[in-house]
Short mmCIF file of C-alpha atoms and ligand atoms in Angstrom, two decimals:
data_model
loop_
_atom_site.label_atom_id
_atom_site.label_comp_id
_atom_site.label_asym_id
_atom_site.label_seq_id
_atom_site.Cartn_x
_atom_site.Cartn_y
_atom_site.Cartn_z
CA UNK A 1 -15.02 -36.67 -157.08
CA UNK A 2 -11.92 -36.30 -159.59
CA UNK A 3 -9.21 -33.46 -158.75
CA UNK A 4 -7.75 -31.81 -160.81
CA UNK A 5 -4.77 -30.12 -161.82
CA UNK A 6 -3.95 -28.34 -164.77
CA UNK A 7 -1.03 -26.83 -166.54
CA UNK A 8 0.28 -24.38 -169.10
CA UNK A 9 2.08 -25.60 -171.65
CA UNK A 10 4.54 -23.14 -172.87
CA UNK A 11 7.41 -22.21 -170.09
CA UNK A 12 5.89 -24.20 -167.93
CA UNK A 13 6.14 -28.17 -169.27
CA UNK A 14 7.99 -28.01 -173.14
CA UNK A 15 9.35 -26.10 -175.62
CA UNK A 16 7.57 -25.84 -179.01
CA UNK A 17 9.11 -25.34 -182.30
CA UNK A 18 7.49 -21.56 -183.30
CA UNK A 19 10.54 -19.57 -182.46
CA UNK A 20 13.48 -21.61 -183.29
CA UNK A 21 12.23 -23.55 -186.23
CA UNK A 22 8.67 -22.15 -187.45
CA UNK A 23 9.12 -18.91 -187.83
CA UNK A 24 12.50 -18.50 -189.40
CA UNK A 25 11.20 -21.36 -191.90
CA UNK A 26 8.44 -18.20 -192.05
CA UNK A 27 11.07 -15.78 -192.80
CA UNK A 28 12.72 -17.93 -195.28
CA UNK A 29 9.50 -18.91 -197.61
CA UNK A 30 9.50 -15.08 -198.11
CA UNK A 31 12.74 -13.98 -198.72
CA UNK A 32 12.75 -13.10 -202.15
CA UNK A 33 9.87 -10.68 -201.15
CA UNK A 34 10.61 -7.25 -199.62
CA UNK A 35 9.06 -6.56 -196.61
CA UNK A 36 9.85 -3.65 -194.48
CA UNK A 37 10.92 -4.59 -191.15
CA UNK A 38 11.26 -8.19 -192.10
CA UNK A 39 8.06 -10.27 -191.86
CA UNK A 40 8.48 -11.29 -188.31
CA UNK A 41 8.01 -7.75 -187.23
CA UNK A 42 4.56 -7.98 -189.15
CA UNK A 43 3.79 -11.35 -187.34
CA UNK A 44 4.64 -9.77 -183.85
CA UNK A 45 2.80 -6.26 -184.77
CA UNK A 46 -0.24 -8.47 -185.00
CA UNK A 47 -0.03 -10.29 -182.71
CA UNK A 48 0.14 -7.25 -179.96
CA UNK A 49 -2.77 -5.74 -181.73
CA UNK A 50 -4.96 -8.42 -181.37
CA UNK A 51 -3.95 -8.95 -177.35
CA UNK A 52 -4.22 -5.05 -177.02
CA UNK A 53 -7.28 -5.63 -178.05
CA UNK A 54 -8.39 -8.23 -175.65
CA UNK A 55 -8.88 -10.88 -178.90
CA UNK A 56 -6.78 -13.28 -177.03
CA UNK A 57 -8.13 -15.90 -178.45
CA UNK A 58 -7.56 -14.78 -182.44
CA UNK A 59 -3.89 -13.52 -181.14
CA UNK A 60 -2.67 -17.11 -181.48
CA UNK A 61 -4.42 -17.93 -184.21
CA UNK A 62 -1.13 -17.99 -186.49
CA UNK A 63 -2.12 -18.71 -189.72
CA UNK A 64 -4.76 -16.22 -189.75
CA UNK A 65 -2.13 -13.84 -188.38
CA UNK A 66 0.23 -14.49 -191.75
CA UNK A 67 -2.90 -14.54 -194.16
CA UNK A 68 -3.84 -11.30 -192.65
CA UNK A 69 0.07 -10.32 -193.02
CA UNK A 70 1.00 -11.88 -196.70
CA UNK A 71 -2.30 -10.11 -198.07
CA UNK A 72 -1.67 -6.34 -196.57
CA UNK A 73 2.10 -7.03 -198.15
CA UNK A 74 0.40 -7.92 -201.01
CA UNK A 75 2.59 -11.59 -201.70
CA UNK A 76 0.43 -13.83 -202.89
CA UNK A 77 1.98 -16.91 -201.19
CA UNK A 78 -0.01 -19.72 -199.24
CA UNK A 79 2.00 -20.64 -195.83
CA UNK A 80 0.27 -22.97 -193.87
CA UNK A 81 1.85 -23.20 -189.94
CA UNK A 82 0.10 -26.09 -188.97
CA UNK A 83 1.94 -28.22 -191.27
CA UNK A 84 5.06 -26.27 -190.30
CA UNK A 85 4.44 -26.91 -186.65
CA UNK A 86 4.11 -30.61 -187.92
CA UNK A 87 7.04 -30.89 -189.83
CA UNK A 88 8.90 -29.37 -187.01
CA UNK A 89 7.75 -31.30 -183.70
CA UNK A 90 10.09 -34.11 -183.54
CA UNK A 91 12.76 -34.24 -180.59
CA UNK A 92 15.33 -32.54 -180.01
CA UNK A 93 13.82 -29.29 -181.58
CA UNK A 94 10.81 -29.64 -178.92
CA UNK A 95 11.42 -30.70 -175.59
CA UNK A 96 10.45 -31.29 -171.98
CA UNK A 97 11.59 -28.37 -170.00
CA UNK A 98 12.84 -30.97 -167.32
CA UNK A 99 14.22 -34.09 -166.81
CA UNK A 100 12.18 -37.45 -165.70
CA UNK A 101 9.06 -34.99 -166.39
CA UNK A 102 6.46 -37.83 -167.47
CA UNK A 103 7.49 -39.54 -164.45
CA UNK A 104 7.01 -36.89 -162.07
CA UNK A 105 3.47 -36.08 -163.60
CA UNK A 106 2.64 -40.03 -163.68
CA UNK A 107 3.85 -39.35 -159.63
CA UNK A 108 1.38 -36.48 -159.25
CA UNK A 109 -1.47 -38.99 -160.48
CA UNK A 110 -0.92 -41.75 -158.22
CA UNK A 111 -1.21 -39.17 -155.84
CA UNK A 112 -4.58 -39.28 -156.75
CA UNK A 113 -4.92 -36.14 -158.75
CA UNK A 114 -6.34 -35.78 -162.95
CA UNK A 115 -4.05 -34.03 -164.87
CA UNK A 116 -5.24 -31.67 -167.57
CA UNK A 117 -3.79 -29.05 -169.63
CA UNK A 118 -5.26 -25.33 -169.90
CA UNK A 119 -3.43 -23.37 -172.63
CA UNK A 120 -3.75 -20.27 -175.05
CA UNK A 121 -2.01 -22.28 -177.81
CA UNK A 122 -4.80 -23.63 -180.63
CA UNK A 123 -4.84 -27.57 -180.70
CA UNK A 124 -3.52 -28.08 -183.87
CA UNK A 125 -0.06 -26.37 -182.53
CA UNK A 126 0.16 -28.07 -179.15
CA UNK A 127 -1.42 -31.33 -179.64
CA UNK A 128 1.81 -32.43 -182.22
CA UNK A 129 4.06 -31.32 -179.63
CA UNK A 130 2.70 -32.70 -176.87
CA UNK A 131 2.68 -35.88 -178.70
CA UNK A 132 6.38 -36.68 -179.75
CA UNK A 133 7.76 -35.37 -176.40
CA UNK A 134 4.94 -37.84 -174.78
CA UNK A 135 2.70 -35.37 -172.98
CA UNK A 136 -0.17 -35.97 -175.01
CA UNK A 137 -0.19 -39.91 -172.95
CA UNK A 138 -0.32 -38.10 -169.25
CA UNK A 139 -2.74 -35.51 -170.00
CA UNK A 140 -6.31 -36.50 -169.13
CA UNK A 141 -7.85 -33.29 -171.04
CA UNK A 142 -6.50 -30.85 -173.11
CA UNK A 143 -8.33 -27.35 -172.86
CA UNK A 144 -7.57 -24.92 -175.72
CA UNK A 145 -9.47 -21.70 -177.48
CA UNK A 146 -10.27 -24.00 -180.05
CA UNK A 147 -13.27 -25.16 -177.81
CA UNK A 148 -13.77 -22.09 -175.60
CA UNK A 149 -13.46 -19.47 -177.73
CA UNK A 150 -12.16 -17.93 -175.09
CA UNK A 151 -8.06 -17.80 -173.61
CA UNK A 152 -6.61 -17.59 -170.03
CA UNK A 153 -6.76 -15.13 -167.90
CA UNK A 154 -10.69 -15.78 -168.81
CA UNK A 155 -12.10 -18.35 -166.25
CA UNK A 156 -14.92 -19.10 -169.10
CA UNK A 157 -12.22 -21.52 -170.40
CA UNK A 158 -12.77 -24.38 -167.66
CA UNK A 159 -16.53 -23.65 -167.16
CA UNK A 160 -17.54 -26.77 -168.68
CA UNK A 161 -15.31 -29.10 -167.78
CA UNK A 162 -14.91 -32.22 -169.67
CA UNK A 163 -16.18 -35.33 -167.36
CA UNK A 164 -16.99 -34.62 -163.26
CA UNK A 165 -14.59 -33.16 -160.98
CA UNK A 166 -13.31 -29.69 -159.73
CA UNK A 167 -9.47 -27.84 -160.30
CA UNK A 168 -8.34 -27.52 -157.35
CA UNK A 169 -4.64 -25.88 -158.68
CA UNK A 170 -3.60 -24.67 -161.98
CA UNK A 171 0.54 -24.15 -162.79
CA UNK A 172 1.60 -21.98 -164.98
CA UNK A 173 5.15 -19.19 -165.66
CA UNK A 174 2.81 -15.77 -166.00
CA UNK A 175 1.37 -13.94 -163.56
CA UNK A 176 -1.35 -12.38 -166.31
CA UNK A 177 -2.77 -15.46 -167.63
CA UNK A 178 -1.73 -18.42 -165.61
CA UNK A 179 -2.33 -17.01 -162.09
CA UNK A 180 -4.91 -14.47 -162.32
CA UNK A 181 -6.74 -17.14 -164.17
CA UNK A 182 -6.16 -19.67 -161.00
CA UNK A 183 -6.91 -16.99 -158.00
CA UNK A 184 -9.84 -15.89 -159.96
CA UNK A 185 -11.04 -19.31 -159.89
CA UNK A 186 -10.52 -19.54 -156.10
CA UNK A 187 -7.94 -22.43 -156.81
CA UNK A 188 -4.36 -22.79 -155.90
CA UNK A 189 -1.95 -20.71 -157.78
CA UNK A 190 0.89 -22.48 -158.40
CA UNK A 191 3.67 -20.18 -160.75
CA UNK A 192 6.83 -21.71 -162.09
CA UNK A 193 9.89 -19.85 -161.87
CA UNK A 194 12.35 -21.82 -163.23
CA UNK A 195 15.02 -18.53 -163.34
CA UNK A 196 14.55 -18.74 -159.47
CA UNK A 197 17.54 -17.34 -157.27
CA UNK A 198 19.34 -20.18 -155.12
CA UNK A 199 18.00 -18.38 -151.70
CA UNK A 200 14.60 -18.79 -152.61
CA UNK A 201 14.38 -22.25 -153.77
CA UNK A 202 16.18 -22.88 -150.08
CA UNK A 203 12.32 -21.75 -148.68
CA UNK A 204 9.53 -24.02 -148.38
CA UNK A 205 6.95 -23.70 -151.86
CA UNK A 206 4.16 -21.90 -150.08
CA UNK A 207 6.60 -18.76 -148.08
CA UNK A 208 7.92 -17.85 -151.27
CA UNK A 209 5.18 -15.80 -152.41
CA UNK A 210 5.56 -13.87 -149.33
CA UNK A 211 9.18 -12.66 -150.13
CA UNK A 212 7.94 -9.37 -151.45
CA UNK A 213 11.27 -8.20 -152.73
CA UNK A 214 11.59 -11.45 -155.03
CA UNK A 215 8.25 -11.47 -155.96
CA UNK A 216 7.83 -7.32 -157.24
CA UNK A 217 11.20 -8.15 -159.34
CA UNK A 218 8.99 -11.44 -161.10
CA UNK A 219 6.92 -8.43 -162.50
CA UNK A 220 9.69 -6.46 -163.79
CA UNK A 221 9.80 -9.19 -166.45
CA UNK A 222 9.79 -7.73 -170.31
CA UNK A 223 6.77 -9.93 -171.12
CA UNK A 224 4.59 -7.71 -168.76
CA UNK A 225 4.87 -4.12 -169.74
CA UNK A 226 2.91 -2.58 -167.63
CA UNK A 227 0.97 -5.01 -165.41
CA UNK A 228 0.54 -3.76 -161.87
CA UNK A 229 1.49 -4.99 -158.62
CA UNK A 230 -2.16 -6.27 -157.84
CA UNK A 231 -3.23 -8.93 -155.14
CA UNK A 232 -5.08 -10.78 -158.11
CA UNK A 233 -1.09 -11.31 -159.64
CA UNK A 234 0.44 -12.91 -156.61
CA UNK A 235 0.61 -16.82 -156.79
CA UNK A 236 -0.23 -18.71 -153.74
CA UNK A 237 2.58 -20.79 -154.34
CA UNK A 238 5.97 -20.84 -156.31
CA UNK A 239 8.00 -23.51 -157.51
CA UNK A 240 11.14 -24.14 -159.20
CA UNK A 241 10.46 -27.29 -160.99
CA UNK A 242 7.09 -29.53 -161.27
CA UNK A 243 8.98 -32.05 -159.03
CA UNK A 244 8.18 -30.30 -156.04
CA UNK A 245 5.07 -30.89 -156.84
CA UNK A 246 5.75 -33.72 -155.00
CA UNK A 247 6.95 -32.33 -151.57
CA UNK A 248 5.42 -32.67 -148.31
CA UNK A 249 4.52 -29.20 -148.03
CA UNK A 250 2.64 -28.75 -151.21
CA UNK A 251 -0.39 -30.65 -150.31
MG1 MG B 1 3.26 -20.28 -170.65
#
């Protein structure tokens, strides 16, 4: 029976264009308008609404975000971000978040393992990326609300998995989406922490998570606001880099 693994895409295996080169295109196309707070703001307000909300799925659905925006400012402007995304997705504005990365995944597959991708991102932001940085040739599936109508931390999203097999470990950088979403699952939680002080990464993978100190401070973060210290949070494993996927002790 296929194994296999998936990732998050975002912090976890490349950098996409939205906040260095999408939006500020965004902010630009609009200029001559006047928009209280800057358009951005708008974008953002949104897009906490809509996860307040628990509509994770419509929270990254961008261009309905600006439509919504550009009609309550009343600009009558058409801005279309998947062709921004598009234009934008070309190395070295996106990247792999780590050297020799398609090599390391093309390791973790001749370690027997299928290697899919589980993210919040629609397809027709992540696939463009994934393509001209190469991650689009290593990934066996590509899982995104676009066919679940569902996002992560909601298990829903690998129910039906494409082809036979089972996850048995899901990577990901947050704690809320990435790792409830694996220990709900009963899989191996596997968080990436690439900010990770030198005296951790001197421990073995799997005792990190057990360095309580270290691991209360990963939920001081910003991006959590007020997520609790909750057993479902902790990762059963955290790494550094995906190339320790390929240690001993991992498996
Ligand atoms: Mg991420």
């Amino acid at each position: 029976m296929k194994k296999w693994i998936t990732f998050d895409l975002d912090e976890t295996l490349m950098q996409n264009p939205f906040g260095k080169w999408v939006f500020p295109e965004v902010e630009n196309l609009v200029s001559s308008f006047h928009i209280k707070d800057g358009i951005l703001k708008k974008i953002r307000n949104e897009h906490k609404r809509r996860m307040d909300q628990q509509k994770l799925r419509d929270a990254y659905d961008w261009d309905n975000i600006i439509k919504q925006v550009l009609r309550e400012e009343g600009i009558q402007l058409e801005i279309n971000i998947e062709s921004l995304v598009r234009k934008h997705s070309i190395p070295p504005k996106v990247y792999l978040l780590e050297e020799n990365l398609l090599n390391t995944l093309d390791r973790v597959k001749q370690k027997g393992f299928s290697l899919g991708v589980v993210t919040n991102g629609f397809y027709k932001y992540q696939f463009p990326v994934m393509e001209s940085i190469g991650l689009a040739d290593v990934m066996d599936m590509i899982v995104t609300p676009c066919q679940t109508d569902c996002a992560k931390p909601d298990i829903s999203m690998v129910k039906r998995l494409p082809g036979e097999g089972e996850i048995v470990a899901h990577v990901g950088d947050r704690l809320d989406h990435d790792v409830s979403f694996a220990n709900e699952l009963g899989i191996q939680s596997i968080l990436i922490d690439r900010e990770m002080p030198e005296e951790m990464r001197k421990l073995a993978p799997v005792n990190r998570a057990q360095q309580t100190e270290y691991v209360e401070k990963l939920f001081k973060k910003g991006i959590y606001r007020d997520l609790q210290f909750e057993k479902k949070y902790i990762p059963n494993i955290i790494i550094h880099s995906i190339y320790e996927l390929l240690e001993k002790e991992m498996s």
